[in-house]
Short mmCIF file of C-alpha atoms in Angstrom, two decimals:
data_model
loop_
_atom_site.label_atom_id
_atom_site.label_comp_id
_atom_site.label_asym_id
_atom_site.label_seq_id
_atom_site.Cartn_x
_atom_site.Cartn_y
_atom_site.Cartn_z
CA UNK A 1 -52.59 145.08 -121.41
CA UNK A 2 -53.10 143.57 -117.86
CA UNK A 3 -54.08 144.85 -114.62
CA UNK A 4 -50.95 145.05 -113.52
CA UNK A 5 -48.80 146.64 -116.23
CA UNK A 6 -51.85 149.56 -116.21
CA UNK A 7 -50.89 149.96 -112.43
CA UNK A 8 -47.10 150.17 -113.18
CA UNK A 9 -48.05 152.97 -116.27
CA UNK A 10 -50.32 154.41 -113.73
CA UNK A 11 -47.49 154.55 -111.26
CA UNK A 12 -44.81 155.70 -113.30
CA UNK A 13 -46.48 158.60 -114.51
CA UNK A 14 -47.61 159.24 -110.99
CA UNK A 15 -43.48 159.57 -110.47
CA UNK A 16 -43.03 161.48 -113.15
CA UNK A 17 -45.13 163.73 -112.75
CA UNK A 18 -43.95 164.89 -108.92
CA UNK A 19 -40.35 164.92 -110.70
CA UNK A 20 -41.49 167.50 -112.93
CA UNK A 21 -43.47 169.31 -110.12
CA UNK A 22 -40.22 169.41 -108.25
CA UNK A 23 -38.42 170.21 -110.91
CA UNK A 24 -40.87 173.18 -111.79
CA UNK A 25 -40.76 174.36 -107.75
CA UNK A 26 -36.54 174.48 -107.93
CA UNK A 27 -36.63 176.09 -110.17
CA UNK A 28 -38.78 178.57 -108.93
CA UNK A 29 -37.11 179.39 -105.65
CA UNK A 30 -33.80 179.30 -107.49
CA UNK A 31 -35.08 182.62 -109.20
CA UNK A 32 -33.30 185.44 -108.37
CA UNK A 33 -36.01 187.91 -107.05
CA UNK A 34 -37.09 184.99 -104.70
CA UNK A 35 -34.19 183.97 -103.83
CA UNK A 36 -32.93 187.78 -102.91
CA UNK A 37 -36.28 187.53 -101.14
CA UNK A 38 -35.73 184.49 -99.10
CA UNK A 39 -32.10 185.79 -98.27
CA UNK A 40 -33.67 188.45 -96.36
CA UNK A 41 -35.79 187.03 -94.81
CA UNK A 42 -32.33 184.33 -93.52
CA UNK A 43 -30.79 187.17 -92.73
CA UNK A 44 -33.65 188.87 -90.76
CA UNK A 45 -34.17 185.55 -88.52
CA UNK A 46 -30.73 184.81 -88.45
CA UNK A 47 -29.49 188.11 -86.67
CA UNK A 48 -32.07 187.29 -84.20
CA UNK A 49 -29.91 184.22 -83.11
CA UNK A 50 -26.92 185.98 -83.02
CA UNK A 51 -27.94 189.08 -81.19
CA UNK A 52 -26.45 189.60 -77.69
CA UNK A 53 -28.61 190.49 -74.33
CA UNK A 54 -30.15 193.47 -73.35
CA UNK A 55 -31.30 194.73 -69.89
CA UNK A 56 -32.91 198.02 -69.66
CA UNK A 57 -34.00 199.90 -66.63
CA UNK A 58 -36.01 203.19 -66.33
CA UNK A 59 -35.13 205.33 -63.44
CA UNK A 60 -36.54 208.71 -63.03
CA UNK A 61 -34.00 211.19 -64.06
CA UNK A 62 -32.32 208.71 -67.07
CA UNK A 63 -32.37 205.03 -68.53
CA UNK A 64 -29.72 203.02 -67.58
CA UNK A 65 -28.97 199.73 -70.60
CA UNK A 66 -26.61 196.82 -69.62
CA UNK A 67 -25.16 194.52 -72.41
CA UNK A 68 -23.73 191.80 -72.12
CA UNK A 69 -20.66 191.51 -74.46
CA UNK A 70 -18.03 188.85 -73.08
CA UNK A 71 -14.70 188.46 -75.02
CA UNK A 72 -15.57 192.00 -77.00
CA UNK A 73 -12.98 194.46 -77.05
CA UNK A 74 -13.64 197.91 -76.50
CA UNK A 75 -12.71 198.86 -79.94
CA UNK A 76 -15.12 196.66 -81.69
CA UNK A 77 -18.34 198.51 -80.02
CA UNK A 78 -20.00 201.33 -81.68
CA UNK A 79 -22.78 203.81 -80.00
CA UNK A 80 -25.18 205.89 -82.08
CA UNK A 81 -27.80 208.03 -79.88
CA UNK A 82 -31.03 208.65 -81.27
CA UNK A 83 -33.49 211.24 -80.61
CA UNK A 84 -35.33 208.83 -78.01
CA UNK A 85 -32.89 205.74 -79.06
CA UNK A 86 -29.40 204.27 -79.17
CA UNK A 87 -28.10 201.68 -81.51
CA UNK A 88 -25.58 199.66 -80.32
CA UNK A 89 -23.20 197.19 -83.00
CA UNK A 90 -20.49 194.95 -82.61
CA UNK A 91 -18.25 194.15 -85.23
CA UNK A 92 -16.54 191.18 -84.36
CA UNK A 93 -14.25 188.70 -86.41
CA UNK A 94 -15.20 185.31 -86.72
CA UNK A 95 -12.15 182.82 -88.20
CA UNK A 96 -13.81 181.40 -91.26
CA UNK A 97 -12.79 177.67 -92.22
CA UNK A 98 -12.62 177.01 -96.17
CA UNK A 99 -12.12 173.33 -97.24
CA UNK A 100 -10.73 172.65 -100.74
CA UNK A 101 -9.45 169.40 -101.90
CA UNK A 102 -6.25 167.52 -101.41
CA UNK A 103 -5.07 171.05 -99.15
CA UNK A 104 -5.42 171.31 -95.85
CA UNK A 105 -8.20 173.65 -94.12
CA UNK A 106 -7.56 177.77 -94.44
CA UNK A 107 -8.51 179.89 -91.92
CA UNK A 108 -9.66 183.56 -92.56
CA UNK A 109 -11.09 185.93 -90.53
CA UNK A 110 -14.55 186.89 -91.18
CA UNK A 111 -16.21 190.18 -90.44
CA UNK A 112 -19.61 189.78 -88.57
CA UNK A 113 -21.43 193.33 -87.19
CA UNK A 114 -24.33 192.41 -84.90
CA UNK A 115 -26.09 195.87 -84.04
CA UNK A 116 -28.93 196.43 -81.70
CA UNK A 117 -31.58 198.95 -81.44
CA UNK A 118 -33.02 199.85 -78.00
CA UNK A 119 -35.97 202.44 -78.58
CA UNK A 120 -36.99 204.29 -75.62
CA UNK A 121 -40.32 205.57 -74.40
CA UNK A 122 -39.51 208.98 -74.01
CA UNK A 123 -36.57 211.73 -75.52
CA UNK A 124 -32.66 211.49 -73.99
CA UNK A 125 -30.00 213.80 -73.94
CA UNK A 126 -27.61 212.72 -75.76
CA UNK A 127 -25.05 214.99 -74.98
CA UNK A 128 -24.77 214.07 -71.63
CA UNK A 129 -25.05 210.17 -72.43
CA UNK A 130 -22.07 208.01 -71.02
CA UNK A 131 -21.09 204.51 -71.72
CA UNK A 132 -18.46 202.09 -70.02
CA UNK A 133 -17.42 198.50 -70.90
CA UNK A 134 -16.07 196.67 -68.16
CA UNK A 135 -15.30 192.75 -67.58
CA UNK A 136 -17.72 191.73 -70.93
CA UNK A 137 -20.12 194.19 -70.18
CA UNK A 138 -21.45 197.46 -71.09
CA UNK A 139 -23.09 200.23 -69.53
CA UNK A 140 -25.03 202.82 -71.02
CA UNK A 141 -26.39 205.73 -68.38
CA UNK A 142 -28.55 208.09 -70.61
CA UNK A 143 -30.12 211.25 -69.15
CA UNK A 144 -34.14 211.66 -70.23
CA UNK A 145 -35.05 215.56 -71.30
CA UNK A 146 -37.40 216.98 -68.76
CA UNK A 147 -40.42 218.19 -70.20
CA UNK A 148 -42.06 221.00 -69.89
CA UNK A 149 -45.37 221.50 -67.70
CA UNK A 150 -47.80 223.63 -68.48
CA UNK A 151 -50.89 224.84 -66.13
CA UNK A 152 -54.54 224.44 -67.24
CA UNK A 153 -56.26 227.55 -67.35
CA UNK A 154 -60.16 227.98 -66.39
#
């Protein structure tokens, strides 16, 4: 066997080894448990992109939250009050396009819910919270609960 034949043989075995390695890796990442983990990671990081901007300001007696929601109707917004925070969820129906062979593309609504959880530093009065939605801006005013001060004895 000449040197060039040995080189070609070695080169093809490296290529074959690499192909086997890639096939094994493809199978590894196609397994259901790992695929589920990777999908969860995609969903987590994808939700960050799809989130909406929120501005939070704290006053002496209340929190003021503004969320920019252009093109969103009041009926699409859900606000859930927590003991020390608020969750804003928006249901937005996006047009999904499905392409099929030899046919015109089909459009169908695809539900897409985006939510944002806002944690607040102090307990809030959930019962007196108010919300307004006007011109694509959601405003929430949440009163703070007053704590009881105690005196320190000698």
